[in-house]
Coordinates of C-alpha atoms and ligand atoms in Angstrom, one line a residue:
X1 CA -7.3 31.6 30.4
X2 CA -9.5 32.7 27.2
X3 CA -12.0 30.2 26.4
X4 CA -10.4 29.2 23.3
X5 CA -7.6 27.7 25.8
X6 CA -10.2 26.2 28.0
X7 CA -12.0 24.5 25.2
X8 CA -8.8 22.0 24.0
X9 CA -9.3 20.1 26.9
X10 CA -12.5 19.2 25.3
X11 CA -15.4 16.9 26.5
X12 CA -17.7 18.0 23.3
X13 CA -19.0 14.5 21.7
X14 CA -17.9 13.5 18.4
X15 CA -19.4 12.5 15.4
X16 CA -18.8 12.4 11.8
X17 CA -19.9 16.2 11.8
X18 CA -17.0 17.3 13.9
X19 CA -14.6 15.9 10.7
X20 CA -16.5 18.4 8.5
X21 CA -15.9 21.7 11.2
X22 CA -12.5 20.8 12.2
X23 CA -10.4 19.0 10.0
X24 CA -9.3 19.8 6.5
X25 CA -11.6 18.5 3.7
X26 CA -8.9 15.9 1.9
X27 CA -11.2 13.0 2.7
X28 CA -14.6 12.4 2.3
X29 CA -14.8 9.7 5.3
X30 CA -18.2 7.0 5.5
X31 CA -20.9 8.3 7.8
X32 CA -20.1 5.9 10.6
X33 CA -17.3 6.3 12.7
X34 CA -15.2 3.3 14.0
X35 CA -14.6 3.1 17.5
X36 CA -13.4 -0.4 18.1
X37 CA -12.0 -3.5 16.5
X38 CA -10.6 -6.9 16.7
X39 CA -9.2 -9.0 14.0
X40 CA -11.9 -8.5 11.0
X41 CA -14.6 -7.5 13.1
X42 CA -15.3 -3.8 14.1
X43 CA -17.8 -1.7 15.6
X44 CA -19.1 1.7 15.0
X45 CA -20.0 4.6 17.6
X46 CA -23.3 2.9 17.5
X47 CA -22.2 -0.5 18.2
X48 CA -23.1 -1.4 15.0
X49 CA -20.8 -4.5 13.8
X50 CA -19.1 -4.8 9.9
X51 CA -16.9 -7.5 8.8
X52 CA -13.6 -5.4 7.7
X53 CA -12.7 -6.2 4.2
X54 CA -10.3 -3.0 3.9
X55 CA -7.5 -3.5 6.5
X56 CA -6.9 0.4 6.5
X57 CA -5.8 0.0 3.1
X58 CA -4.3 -3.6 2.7
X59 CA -2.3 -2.3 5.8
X60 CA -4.1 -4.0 9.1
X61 CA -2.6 -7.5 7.5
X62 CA -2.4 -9.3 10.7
X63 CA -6.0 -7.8 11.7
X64 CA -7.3 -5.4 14.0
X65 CA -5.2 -5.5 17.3
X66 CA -3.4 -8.5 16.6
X67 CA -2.6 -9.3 20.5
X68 CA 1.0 -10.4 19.1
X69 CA 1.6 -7.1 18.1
X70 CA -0.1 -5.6 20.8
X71 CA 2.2 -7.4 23.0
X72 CA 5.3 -6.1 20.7
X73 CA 4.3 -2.5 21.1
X74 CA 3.4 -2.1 24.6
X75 CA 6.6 -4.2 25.4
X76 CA 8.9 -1.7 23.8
X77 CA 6.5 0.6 24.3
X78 CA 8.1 -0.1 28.3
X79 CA 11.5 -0.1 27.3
X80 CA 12.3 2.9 24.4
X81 CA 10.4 4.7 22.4
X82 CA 13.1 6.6 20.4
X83 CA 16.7 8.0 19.5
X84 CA 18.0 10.3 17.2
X85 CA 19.7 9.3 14.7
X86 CA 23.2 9.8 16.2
X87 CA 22.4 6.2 17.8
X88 CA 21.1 3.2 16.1
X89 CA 18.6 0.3 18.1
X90 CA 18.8 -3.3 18.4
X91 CA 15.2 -3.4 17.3
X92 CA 16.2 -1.6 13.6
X93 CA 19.2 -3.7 13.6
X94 CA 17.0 -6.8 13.9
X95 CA 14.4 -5.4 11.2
X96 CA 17.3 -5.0 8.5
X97 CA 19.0 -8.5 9.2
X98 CA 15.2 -10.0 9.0
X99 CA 14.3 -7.6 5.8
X100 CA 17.7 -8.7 4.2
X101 CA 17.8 -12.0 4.7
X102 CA 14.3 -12.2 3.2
X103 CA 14.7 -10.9 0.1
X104 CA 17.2 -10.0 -2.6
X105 CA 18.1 -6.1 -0.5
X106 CA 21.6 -5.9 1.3
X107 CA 20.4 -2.8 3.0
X108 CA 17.3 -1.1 4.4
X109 CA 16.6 2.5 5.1
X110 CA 13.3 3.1 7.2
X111 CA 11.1 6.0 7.6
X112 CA 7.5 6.6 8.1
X113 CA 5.3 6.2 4.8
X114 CA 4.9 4.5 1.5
X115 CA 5.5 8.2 -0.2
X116 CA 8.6 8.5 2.1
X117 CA 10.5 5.4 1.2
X118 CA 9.2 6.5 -2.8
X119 CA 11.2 9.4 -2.4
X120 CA 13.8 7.7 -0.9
X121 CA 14.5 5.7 -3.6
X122 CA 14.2 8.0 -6.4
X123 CA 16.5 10.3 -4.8
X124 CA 18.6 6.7 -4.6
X125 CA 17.9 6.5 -8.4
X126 CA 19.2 10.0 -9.5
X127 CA 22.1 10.0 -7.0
X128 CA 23.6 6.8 -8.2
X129 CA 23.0 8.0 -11.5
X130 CA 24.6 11.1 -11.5
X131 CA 27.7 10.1 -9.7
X132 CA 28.1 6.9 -11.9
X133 CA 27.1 8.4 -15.5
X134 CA 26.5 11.9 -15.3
X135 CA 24.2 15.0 -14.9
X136 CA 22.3 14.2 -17.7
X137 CA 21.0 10.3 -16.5
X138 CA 18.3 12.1 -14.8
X139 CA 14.8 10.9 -16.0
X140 CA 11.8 8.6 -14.7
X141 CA 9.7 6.6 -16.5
X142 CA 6.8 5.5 -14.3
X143 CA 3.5 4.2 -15.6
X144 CA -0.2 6.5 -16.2
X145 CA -2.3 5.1 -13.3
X146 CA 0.3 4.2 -10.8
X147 CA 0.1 5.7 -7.1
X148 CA 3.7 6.2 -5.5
X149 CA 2.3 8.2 -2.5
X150 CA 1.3 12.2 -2.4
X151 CA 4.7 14.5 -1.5
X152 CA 5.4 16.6 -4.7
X153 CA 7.9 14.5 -6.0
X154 CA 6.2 11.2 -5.7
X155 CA 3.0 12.6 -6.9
X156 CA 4.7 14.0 -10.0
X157 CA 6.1 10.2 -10.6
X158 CA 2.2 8.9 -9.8
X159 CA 0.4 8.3 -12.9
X160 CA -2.4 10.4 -12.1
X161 CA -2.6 14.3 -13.1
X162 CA -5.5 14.7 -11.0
X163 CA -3.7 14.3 -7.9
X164 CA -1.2 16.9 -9.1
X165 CA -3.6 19.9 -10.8
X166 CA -3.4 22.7 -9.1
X167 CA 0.0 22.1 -7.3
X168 CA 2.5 23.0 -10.3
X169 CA 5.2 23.8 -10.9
X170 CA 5.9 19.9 -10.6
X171 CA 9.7 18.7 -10.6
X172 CA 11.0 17.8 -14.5
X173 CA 12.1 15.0 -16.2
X174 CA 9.2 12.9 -15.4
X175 CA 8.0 10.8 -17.9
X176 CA 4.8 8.5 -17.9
X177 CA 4.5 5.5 -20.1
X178 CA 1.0 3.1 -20.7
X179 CA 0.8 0.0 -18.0
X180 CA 1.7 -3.4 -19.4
X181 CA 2.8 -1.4 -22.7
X182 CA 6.2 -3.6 -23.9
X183 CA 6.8 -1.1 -27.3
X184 CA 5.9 2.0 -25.4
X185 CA 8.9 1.3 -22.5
X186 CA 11.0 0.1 -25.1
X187 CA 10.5 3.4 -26.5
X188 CA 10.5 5.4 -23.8
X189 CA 13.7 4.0 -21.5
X190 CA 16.7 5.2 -23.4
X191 CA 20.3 6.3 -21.8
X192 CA 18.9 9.5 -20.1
X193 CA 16.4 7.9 -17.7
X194 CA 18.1 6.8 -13.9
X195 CA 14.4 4.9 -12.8
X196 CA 12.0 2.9 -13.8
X197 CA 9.3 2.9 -11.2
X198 CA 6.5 0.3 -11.0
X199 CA 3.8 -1.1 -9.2
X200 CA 4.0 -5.1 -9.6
X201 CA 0.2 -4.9 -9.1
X202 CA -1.3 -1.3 -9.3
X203 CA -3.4 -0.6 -6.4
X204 CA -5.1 2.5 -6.5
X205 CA -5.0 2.1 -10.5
X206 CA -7.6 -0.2 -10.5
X207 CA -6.3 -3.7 -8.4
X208 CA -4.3 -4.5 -12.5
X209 CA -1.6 -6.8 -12.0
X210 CA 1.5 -6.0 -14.0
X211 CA 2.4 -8.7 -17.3
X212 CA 5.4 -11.0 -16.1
X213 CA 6.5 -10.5 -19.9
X214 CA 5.9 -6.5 -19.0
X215 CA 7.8 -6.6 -16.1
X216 CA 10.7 -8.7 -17.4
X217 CA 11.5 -6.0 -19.9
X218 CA 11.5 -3.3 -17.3
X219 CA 14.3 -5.2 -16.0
X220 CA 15.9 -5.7 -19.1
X221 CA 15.6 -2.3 -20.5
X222 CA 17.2 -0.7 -17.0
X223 CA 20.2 -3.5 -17.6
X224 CA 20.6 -2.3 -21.0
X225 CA 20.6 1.2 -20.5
X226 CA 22.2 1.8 -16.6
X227 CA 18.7 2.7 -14.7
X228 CA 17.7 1.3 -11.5
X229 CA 14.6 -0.6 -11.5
X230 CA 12.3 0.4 -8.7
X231 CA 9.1 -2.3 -7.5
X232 CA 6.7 0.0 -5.5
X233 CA 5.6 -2.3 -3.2
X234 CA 3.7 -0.6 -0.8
X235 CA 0.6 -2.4 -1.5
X236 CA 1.3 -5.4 -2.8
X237 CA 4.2 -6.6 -0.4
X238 CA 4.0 -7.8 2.7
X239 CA 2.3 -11.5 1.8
X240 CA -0.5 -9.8 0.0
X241 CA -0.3 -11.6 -3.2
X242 CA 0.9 -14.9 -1.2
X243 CA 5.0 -14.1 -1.3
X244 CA 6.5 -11.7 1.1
X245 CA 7.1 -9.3 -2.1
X246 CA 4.9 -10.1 -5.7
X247 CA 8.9 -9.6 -6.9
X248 CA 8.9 -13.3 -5.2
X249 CA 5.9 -14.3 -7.4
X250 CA 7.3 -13.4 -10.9
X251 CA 11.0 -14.1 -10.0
X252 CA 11.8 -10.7 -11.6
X253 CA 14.3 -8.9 -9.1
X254 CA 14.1 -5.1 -8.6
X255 CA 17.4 -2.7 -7.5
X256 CA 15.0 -1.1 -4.7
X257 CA 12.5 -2.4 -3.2
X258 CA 9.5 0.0 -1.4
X259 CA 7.2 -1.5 1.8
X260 CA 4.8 0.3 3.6
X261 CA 0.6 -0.2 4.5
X262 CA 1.6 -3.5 6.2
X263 CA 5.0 -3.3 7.0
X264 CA 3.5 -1.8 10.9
X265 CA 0.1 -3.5 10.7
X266 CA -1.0 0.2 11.1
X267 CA 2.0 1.3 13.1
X268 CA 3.6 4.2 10.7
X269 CA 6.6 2.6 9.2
X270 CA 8.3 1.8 5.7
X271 CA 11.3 0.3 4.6
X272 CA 13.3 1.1 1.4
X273 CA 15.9 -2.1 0.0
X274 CA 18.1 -2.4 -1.9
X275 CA 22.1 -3.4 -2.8
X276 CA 25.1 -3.0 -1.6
X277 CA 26.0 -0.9 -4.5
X278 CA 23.2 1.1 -5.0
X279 CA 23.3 1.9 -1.0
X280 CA 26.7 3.0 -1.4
X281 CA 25.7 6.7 -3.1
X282 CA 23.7 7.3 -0.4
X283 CA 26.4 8.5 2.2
X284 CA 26.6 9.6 5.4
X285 CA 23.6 13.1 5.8
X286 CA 23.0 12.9 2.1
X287 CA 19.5 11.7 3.7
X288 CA 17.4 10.9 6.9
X289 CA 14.4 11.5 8.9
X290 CA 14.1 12.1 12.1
X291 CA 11.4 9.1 13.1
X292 CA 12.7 6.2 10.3
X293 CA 13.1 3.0 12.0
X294 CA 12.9 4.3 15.8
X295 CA 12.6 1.5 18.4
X296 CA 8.5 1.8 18.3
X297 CA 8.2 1.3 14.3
X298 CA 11.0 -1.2 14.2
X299 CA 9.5 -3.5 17.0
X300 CA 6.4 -3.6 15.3
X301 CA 7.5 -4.1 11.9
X302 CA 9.7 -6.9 13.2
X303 CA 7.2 -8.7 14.6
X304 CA 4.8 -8.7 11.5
X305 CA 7.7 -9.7 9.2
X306 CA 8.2 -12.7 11.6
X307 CA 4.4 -13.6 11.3
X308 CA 3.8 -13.3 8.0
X309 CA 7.3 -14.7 6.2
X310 CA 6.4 -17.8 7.1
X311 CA 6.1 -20.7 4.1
X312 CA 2.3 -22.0 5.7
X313 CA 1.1 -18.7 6.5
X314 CA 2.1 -17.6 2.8
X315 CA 0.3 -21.1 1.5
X316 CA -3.2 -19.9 3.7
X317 CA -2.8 -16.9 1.9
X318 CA -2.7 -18.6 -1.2
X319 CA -5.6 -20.2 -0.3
X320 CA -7.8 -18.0 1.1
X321 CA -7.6 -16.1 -2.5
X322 CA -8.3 -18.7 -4.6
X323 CA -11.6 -19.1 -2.2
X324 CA -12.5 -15.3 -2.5
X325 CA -11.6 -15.1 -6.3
X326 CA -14.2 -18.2 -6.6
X327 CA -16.2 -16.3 -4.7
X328 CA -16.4 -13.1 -6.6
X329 CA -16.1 -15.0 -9.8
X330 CA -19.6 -16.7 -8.8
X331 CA -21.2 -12.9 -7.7
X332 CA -20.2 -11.4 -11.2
X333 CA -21.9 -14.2 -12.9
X334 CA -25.0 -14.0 -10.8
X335 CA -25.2 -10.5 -10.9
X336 CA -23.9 -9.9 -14.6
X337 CA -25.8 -6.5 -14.8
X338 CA -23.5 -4.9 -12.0
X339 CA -20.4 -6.9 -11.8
X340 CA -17.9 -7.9 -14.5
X341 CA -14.5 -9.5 -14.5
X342 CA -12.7 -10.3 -11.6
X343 CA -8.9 -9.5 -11.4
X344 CA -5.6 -9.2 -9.2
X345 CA -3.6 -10.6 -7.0
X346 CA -3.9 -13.2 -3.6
X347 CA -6.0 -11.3 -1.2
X348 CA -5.6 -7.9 -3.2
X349 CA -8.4 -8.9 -6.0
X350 CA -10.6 -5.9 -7.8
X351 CA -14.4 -7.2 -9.3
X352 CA -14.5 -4.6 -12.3
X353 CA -18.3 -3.1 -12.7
X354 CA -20.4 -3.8 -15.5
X355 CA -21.3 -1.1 -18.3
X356 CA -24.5 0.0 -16.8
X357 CA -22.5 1.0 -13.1
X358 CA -19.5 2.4 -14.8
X359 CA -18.0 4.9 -12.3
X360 CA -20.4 3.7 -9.8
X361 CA -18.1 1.5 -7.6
X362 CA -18.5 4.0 -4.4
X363 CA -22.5 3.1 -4.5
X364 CA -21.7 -0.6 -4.3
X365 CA -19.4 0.2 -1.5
X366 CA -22.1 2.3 0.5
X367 CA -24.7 -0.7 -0.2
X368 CA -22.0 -3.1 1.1
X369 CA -21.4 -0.6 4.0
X370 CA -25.4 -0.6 4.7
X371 CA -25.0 -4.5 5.1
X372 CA -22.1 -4.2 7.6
X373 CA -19.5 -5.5 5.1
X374 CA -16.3 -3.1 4.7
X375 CA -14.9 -2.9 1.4
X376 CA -12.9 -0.5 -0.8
X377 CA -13.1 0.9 -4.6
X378 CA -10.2 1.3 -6.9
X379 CA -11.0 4.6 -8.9
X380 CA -14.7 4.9 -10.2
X381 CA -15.4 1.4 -11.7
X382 CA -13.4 -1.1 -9.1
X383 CA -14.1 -2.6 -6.2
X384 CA -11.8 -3.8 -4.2
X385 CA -11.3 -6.3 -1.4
X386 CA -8.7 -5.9 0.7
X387 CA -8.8 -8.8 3.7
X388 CA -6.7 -9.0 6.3
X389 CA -4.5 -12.2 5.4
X390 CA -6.1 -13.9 8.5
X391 CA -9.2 -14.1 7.0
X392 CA -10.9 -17.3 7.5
X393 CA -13.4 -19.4 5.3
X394 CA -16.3 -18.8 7.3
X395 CA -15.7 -14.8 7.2
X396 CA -15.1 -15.0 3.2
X397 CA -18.6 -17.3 3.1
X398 CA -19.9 -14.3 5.5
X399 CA -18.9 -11.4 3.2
X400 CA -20.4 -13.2 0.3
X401 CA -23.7 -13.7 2.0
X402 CA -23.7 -9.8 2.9
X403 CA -22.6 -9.0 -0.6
X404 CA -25.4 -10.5 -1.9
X405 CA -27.7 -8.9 0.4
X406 CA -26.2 -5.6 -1.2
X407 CA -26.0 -6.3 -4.8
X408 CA -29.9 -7.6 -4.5
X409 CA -30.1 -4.1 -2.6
X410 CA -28.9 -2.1 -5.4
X411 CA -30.5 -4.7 -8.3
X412 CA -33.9 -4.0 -6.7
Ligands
LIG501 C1 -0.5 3.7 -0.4 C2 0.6 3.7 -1.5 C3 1.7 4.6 -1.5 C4 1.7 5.8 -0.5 O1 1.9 5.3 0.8 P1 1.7 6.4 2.0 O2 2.0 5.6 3.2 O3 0.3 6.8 1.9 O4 2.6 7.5 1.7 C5 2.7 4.5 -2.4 N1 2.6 3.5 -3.3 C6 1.6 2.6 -3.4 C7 1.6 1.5 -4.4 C8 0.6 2.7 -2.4 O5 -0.4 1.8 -2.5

């Protein structure tokens, strides 16, 4: 055996370092390394303990190692972990009755990632189009700062070109639109375009939640004019913004429907709804993959739908945000020289940074980090809190207390 070969079965420590020799340079991870966690709590390799205000990103809903999904896992875990796709499984059969009867969707296709289920359903979008209208309903209207998830095509739809320099030529008839902007959609959505896509709440944009009056003529634009109205709700579903889907919130329905992050609680899965109709174009191999919904994903999924779409843990959701928007409302106007408005969503809410730390938000997160509070930015001049929804009061008094301690940090 060469010592190459010998090597894999490795006993070398690691640290942070190893990330910068071994794996490829996409991320640019903290300096600490998690090890171990447990609802919002988590320690580092040096035992150091931070309250988690990420959840992944708003994906560890239910919290770190929720033991009712623990026991959901290692339970099917013990029974089947997969088929192909020439069988189906009781657990996916169970996840699309629960996913249906929950929302406005007749029918669920699963796969593995928020970008997956994106693709899904503008592939959805164009097929539907092109058998119902025509070649030439082909393009996409999506909005400049939206995220829809990093394969070509969904990084093309994404809002934001410097996620796709480098990687031309990018797929056509892709067209971008201002958020919130009523004259420029009205403009901009005419007979030719299959899909409108949209974040209810953009995420990685900057935590900006989308105008009901906005979002109403999306949907009325795509009835005029034969497109399919797609909510990307990859991070804002899931009981995020205190409704199973935000769609819930404005009472403005979709045609497909994307979930993700949460969806698995950190277990890879993500669902794509939508209608009977719509479903209908997508026949028999026109799509597939080989891991979407196996018994592992859809057990997990499952049982975080069956926590979560519950009317009182919904209402504590509620709560809980209206205590942390309070909260951050009260930091802004203490600290007025670093913090500025506060905006979004339930427990998806962005503190905007004040003139003097524009595109500074990563150095408030560091000095958060350095006070053993976990949070995450939104581009350069956001940052954005991300709780599990099982957050408690004492733990959103705690991150204030340690917010403090790292705004006085950086005011000093
Ligand atoms: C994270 C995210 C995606 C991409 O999901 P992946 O699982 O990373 O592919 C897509 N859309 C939105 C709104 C997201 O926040």
């Amino acid at each position: 055996m060469n010592a190459k070969l010998d090597s894999t079965v490795t006993t070398r420590p690691v640290t942070r370092q190893t990330f910068d020799e071994v794996l490829v340079p996409t991320y640019a991870p903290a300096a600490m390394v998690p090890v171990r966690a447990s609802g919002l709590d988590l320690w580092d390799q040096n035992g150091k303990h931070y309250l988690d205000f990420t959840s992944g990103i708003a994906v560890t809903a239910l919290g770190h190692c929720n033991p009712v999904i623990v026991e959901a896992l290692t339970r099917q875990a013990n029974t089947l972990w997969h088929l192909g796709n020439g069988y189906t499984n009781e657990p996916v059969l169970r996840l699309g009755l629960a996913l249906t009867e929950a929302t406005f969707a007749d029918r669920a296709f699963f796969c593995n990632s928020g970008a997956e289920a994106n693709e899904a359903a503008l592939k959805l979008a164009r097929k539907h189009a092109h058998a119902k209208f025509g070649a030439h309903k082909s393009r996409i209207i999506s909005c400049f700062s939206s995220f829809h998830g990093r394969t070509l095509f969904t990084v093309s739809v994404g809002g934001q070109s410097k996620y796709t320099e480098g990687f031309e030529p990018l797929p056509p008839a892709i067209d971008h639109i201002e958020y919130n902007d009523i004259a420029a959609a009205r403009a901009a959505i005419g007979d030719d375009v299959c899909a409108v896509i949209v974040e209810p709440i953009q995420g990685e944009g900057g935590v900006l939640p989308g105008d009901k009056a906005f979002l109403q003529e999306l949907r009325d634009l795509c009835d005029k004019t034969g497109a399919v109205l797609i909510f990307d709700e990859v991070q804002s579903g899931m009981g995020r913004t205190g409704h199973l889907f935000a769609y819930q919130g404005y009472g403005i329905t979709p045609d497909i429907l994307t979930s993700a992050k949460a969806l698995g609680n950190g277990y890879p899965v993500a669902a794509m709804l939508t209608t009977n109709e719509l479903a209908a174009s997508l026949g028999v191999g026109s799509h597939g993959t080989t891991y979407g919904g196996n018994p592992l994903a859809a057990t997990v999924a499952l049982a975080v739908v069956n926590v979560i779409n519950q009317p009182a843990f919904l209402a504590r959701v509620r709560e809980a945000s209206a205590k942390m928007v309070a909260l951050l409302e009260g930091l802004a106007k203490d600290y007025p020289a670093i913090l500025s408005t506060v905006r979004g969503s339930g427990l998806l809410l962005g503190v905007v940074v004040a003139d003097a730390w524009k595109g500074r938000s990563k150095d408030i997160q560091k000095a958060a980090e350095a006070q053993g509070l976990m949070v995450l930015i939104a581009g350069t001049d956001v940052v954005r809190f991300a709780p599990a929804l099982v957050v408690t009061d004492e733990q959103i008094a705690e991150a204030g207390r340690l917010l403090r301690a790292a705004l006085d940090s950086l005011a000093a």
